[in-house]
Short mmCIF file of C-alpha atoms in Angstrom, two decimals:
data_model
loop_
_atom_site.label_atom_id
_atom_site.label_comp_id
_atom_site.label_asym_id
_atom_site.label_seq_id
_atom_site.Cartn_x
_atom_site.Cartn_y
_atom_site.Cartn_z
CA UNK A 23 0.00 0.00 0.00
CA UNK A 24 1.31 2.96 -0.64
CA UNK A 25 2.14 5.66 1.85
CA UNK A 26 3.11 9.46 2.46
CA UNK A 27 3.69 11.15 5.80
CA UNK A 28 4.01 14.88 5.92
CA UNK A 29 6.44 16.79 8.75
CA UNK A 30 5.26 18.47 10.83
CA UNK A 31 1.67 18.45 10.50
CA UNK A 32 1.63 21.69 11.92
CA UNK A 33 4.14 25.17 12.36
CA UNK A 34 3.58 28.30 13.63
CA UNK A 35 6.13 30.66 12.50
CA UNK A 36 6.84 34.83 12.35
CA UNK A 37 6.92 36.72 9.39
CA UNK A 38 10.63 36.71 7.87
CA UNK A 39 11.38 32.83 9.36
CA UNK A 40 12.80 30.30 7.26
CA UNK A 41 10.59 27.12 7.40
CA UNK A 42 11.33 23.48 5.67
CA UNK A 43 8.71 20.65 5.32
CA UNK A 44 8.85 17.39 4.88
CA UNK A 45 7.72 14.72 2.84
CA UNK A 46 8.92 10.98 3.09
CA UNK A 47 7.16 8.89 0.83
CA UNK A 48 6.59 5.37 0.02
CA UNK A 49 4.60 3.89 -3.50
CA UNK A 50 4.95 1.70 -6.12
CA UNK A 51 6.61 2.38 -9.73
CA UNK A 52 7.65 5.94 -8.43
CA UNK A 53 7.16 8.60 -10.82
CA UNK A 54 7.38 11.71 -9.91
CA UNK A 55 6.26 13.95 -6.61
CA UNK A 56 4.40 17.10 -6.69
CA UNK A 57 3.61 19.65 -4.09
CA UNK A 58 0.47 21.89 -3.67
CA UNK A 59 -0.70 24.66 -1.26
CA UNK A 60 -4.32 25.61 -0.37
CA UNK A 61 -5.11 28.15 1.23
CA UNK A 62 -9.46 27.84 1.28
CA UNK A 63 -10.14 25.66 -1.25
CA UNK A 64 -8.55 24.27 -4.34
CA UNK A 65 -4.83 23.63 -3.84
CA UNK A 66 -2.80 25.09 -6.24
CA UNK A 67 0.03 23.73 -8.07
CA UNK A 68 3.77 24.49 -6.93
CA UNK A 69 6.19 21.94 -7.82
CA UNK A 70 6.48 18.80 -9.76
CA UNK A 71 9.88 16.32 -9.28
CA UNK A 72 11.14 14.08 -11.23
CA UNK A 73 14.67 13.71 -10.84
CA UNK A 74 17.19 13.45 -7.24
CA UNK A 75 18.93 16.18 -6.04
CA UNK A 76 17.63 18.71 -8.53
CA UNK A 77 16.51 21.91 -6.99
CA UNK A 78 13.31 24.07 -8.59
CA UNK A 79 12.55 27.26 -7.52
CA UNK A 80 9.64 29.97 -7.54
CA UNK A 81 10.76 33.18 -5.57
CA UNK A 82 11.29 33.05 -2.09
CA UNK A 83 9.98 29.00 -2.32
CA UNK A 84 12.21 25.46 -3.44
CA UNK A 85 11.70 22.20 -3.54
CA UNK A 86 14.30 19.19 -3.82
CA UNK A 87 13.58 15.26 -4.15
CA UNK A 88 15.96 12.61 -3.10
CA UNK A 89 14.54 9.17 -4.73
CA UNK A 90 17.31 7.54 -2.66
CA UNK A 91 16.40 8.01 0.47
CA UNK A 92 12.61 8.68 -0.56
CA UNK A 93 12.01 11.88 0.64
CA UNK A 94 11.38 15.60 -0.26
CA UNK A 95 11.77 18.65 1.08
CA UNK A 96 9.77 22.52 0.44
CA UNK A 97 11.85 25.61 1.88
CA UNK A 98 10.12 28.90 2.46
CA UNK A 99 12.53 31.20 2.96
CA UNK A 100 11.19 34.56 4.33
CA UNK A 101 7.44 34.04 5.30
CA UNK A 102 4.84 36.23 4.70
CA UNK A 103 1.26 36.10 6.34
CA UNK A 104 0.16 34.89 2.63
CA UNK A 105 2.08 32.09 2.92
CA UNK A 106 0.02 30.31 5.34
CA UNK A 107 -2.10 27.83 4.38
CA UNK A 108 -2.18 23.42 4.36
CA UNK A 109 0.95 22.67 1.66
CA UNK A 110 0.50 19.03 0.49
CA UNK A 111 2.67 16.31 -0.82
CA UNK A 112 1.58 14.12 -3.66
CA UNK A 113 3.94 11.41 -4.67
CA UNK A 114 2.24 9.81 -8.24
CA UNK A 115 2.82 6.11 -9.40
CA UNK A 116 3.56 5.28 -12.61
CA UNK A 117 1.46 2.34 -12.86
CA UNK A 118 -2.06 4.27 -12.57
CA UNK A 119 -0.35 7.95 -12.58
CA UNK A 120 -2.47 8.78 -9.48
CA UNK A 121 -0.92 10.72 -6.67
CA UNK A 122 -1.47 9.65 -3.33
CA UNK A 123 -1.76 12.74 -1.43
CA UNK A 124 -0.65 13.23 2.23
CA UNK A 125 -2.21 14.85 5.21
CA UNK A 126 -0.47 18.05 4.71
CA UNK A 127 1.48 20.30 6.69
CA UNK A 128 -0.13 23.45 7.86
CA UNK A 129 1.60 26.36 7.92
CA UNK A 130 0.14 29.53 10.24
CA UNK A 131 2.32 32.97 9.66
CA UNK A 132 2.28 35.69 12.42
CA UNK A 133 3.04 39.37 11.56
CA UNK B 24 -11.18 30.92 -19.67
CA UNK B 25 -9.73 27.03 -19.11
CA UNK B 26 -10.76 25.77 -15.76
CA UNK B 27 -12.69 23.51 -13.59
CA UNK B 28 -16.49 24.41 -12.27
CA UNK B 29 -17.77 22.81 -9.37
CA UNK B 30 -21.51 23.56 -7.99
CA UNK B 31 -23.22 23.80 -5.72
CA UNK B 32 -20.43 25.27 -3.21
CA UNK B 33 -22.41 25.04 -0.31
CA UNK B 34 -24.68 21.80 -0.08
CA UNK B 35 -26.86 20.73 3.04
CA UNK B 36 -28.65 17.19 2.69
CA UNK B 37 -31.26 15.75 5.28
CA UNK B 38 -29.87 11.90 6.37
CA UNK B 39 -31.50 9.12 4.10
CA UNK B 40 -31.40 11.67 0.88
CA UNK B 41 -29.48 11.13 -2.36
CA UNK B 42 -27.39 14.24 -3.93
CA UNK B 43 -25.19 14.99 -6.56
CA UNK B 44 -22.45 17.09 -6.99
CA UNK B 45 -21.16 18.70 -10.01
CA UNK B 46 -18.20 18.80 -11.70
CA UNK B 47 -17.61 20.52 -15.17
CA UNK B 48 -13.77 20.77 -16.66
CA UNK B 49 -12.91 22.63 -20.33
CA UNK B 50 -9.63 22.16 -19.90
CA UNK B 51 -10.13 18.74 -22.72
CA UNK B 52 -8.85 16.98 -19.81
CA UNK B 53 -8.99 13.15 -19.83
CA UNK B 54 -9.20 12.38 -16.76
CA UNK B 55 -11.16 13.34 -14.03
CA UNK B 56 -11.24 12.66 -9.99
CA UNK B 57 -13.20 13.80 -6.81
CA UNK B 58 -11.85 13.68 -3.39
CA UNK B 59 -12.82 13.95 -0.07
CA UNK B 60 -11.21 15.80 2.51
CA UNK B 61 -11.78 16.22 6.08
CA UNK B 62 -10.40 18.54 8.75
CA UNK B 63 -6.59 17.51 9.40
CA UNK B 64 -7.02 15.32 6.90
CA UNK B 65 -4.96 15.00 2.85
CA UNK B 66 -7.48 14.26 0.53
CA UNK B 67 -8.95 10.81 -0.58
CA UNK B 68 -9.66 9.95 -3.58
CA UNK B 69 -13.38 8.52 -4.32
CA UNK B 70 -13.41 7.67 -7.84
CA UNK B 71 -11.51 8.42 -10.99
CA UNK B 72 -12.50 7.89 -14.75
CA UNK B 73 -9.38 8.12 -17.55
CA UNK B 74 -12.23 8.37 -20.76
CA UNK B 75 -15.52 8.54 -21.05
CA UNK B 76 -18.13 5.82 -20.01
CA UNK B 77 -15.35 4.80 -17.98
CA UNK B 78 -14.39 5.25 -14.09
CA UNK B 79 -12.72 3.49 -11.27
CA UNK B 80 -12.80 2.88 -7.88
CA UNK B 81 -10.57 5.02 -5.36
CA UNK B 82 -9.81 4.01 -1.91
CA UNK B 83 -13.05 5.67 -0.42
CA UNK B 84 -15.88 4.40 -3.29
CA UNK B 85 -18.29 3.17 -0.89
CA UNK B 86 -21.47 5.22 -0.66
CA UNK B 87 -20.93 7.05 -3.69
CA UNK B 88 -21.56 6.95 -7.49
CA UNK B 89 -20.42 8.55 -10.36
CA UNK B 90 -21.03 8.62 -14.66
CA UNK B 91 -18.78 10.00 -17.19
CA UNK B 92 -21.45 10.77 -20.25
CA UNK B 93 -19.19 13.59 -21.36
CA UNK B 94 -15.55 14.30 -21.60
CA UNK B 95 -16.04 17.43 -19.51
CA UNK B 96 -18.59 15.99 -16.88
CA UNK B 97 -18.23 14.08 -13.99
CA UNK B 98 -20.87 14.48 -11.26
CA UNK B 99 -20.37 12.70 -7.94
CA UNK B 100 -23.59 10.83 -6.26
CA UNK B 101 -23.20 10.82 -2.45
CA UNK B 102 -26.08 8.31 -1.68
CA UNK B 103 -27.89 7.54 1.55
CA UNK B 104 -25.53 4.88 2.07
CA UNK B 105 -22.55 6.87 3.03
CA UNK B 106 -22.24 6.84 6.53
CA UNK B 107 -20.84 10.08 7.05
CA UNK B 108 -20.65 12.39 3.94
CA UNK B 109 -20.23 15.72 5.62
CA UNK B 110 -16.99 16.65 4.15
CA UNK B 111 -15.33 18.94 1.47
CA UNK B 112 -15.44 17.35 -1.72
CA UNK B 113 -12.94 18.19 -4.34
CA UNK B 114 -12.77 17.36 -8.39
CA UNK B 115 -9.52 17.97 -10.59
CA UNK B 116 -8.28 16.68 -13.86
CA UNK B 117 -6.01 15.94 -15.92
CA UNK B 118 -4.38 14.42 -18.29
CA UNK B 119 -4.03 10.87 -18.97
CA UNK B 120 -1.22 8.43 -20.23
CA UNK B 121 1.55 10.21 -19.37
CA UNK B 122 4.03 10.01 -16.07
CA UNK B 123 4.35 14.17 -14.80
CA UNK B 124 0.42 14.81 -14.54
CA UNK B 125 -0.25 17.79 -12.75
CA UNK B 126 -4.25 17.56 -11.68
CA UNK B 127 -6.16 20.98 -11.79
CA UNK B 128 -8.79 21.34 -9.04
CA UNK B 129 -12.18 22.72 -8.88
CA UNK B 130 -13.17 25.03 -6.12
CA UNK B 131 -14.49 22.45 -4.31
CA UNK B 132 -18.25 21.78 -2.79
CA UNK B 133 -19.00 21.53 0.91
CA UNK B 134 -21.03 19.34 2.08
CA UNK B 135 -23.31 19.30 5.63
CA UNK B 136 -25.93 16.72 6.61
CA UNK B 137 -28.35 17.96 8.98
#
């Protein structure tokens, strides 16, 4: 059965901390991992790995897979208040190409 | 504008009734999904369908129903069977047949029963 646990489930941080979260995954036929934030409602796409030790970035946010050790990582370096929100992990299979979504981390920011 | 439609977005059901939720994509997506999420919970997926007049079971199918008539629409029957359907339900897409798919979502319906 596959499997995905998200670190720490939850963080409350202060404007202009650095946070990392975690995802450690385990599935079938890996493919490739992708991460999402929501803040009310629909998440919304951030980051889609497919290859170890490759970093992608989109301002002050990154994202790094090791397929190794089966695990991935999302830096937010500076917080803002907008950043807060439930920032989910979503390993996909190749066999069925569904991603198996974890529990999420959620992420409160502080002025 | 490309995108996924979900209604209603606020849905309250009386125990022992059938309802359906809607989900509309014209993004020519192949793939649909809904899933279910509840507080402190990741989300859980119900059913998928890869073409049309075609769908399978998720890890949560029990209690619910679904068609896939149309390419774009996929509308989720929570039925009097589900033991506990208050939840927020949530429908994305995709595409199909390849390895990298990134799944769009809806806006998501919530649902209470009273």
């Amino acid at each position: 059965e596959d499997k995905v646990v998200q670190s720490p489930l939850s963080l409350v941080v202060h404007e202009g901390d650095t946070v990392t979260l975690n995802c450690s995954y385990e599935v079938t036929n890996f493919r490739s991992l992708l991460w999402y934030k929501q803040e009310k409602k629909a998440p919304t796409f951030l980051f889609m790995l497919t290859s170890s030790g490759i970093e992608k970035k989109s301002g002050r946010l990154s994202s790094i897979l090791d397929k190794k050790e089966l695990f991935s990582i999302l830096n937010i370096t500076a917080t803002q208040t907008g950043d807060s929100a439930i920032y989910l992990c979503a390993p996909g299979s190749g066999g069925s190409y569904i991603p198996t979504f974890g529990r999420g981390t959620s992420l409160i920011v502080h002025p | 504008d490309g995108g996924i439609t979900q209604s209603p977005k606020y849905l309250f059901r009386k125990e022992g009734q059938n309802v359906t939720l809607s989900c509309e994509q014209n993004l020519n997506h192949d793939a649909m999904y809904w899933y279910r999420q509840d507080p402190g919970q990741g989300l859980r997926l119900i059913y998928y369908s890869q073409i049309v007049n075609d769908f399978q079971k998720g890890d949560i199918a029990e209690g619910y129903s679904v068609s896939r008539e149309k390419k774009e629409s996929f509308p989720l029957t929570v039925t009097s069977a589900q033991k506990n359907p208050t939840a927020f339900y949530l429908c994305a897409s995709s595409g199909w047949g390849q390895p990298y798919n990134e799944q769009f979502f809806g806006p998501g319906t919530r649902l209470t029963v009273l």
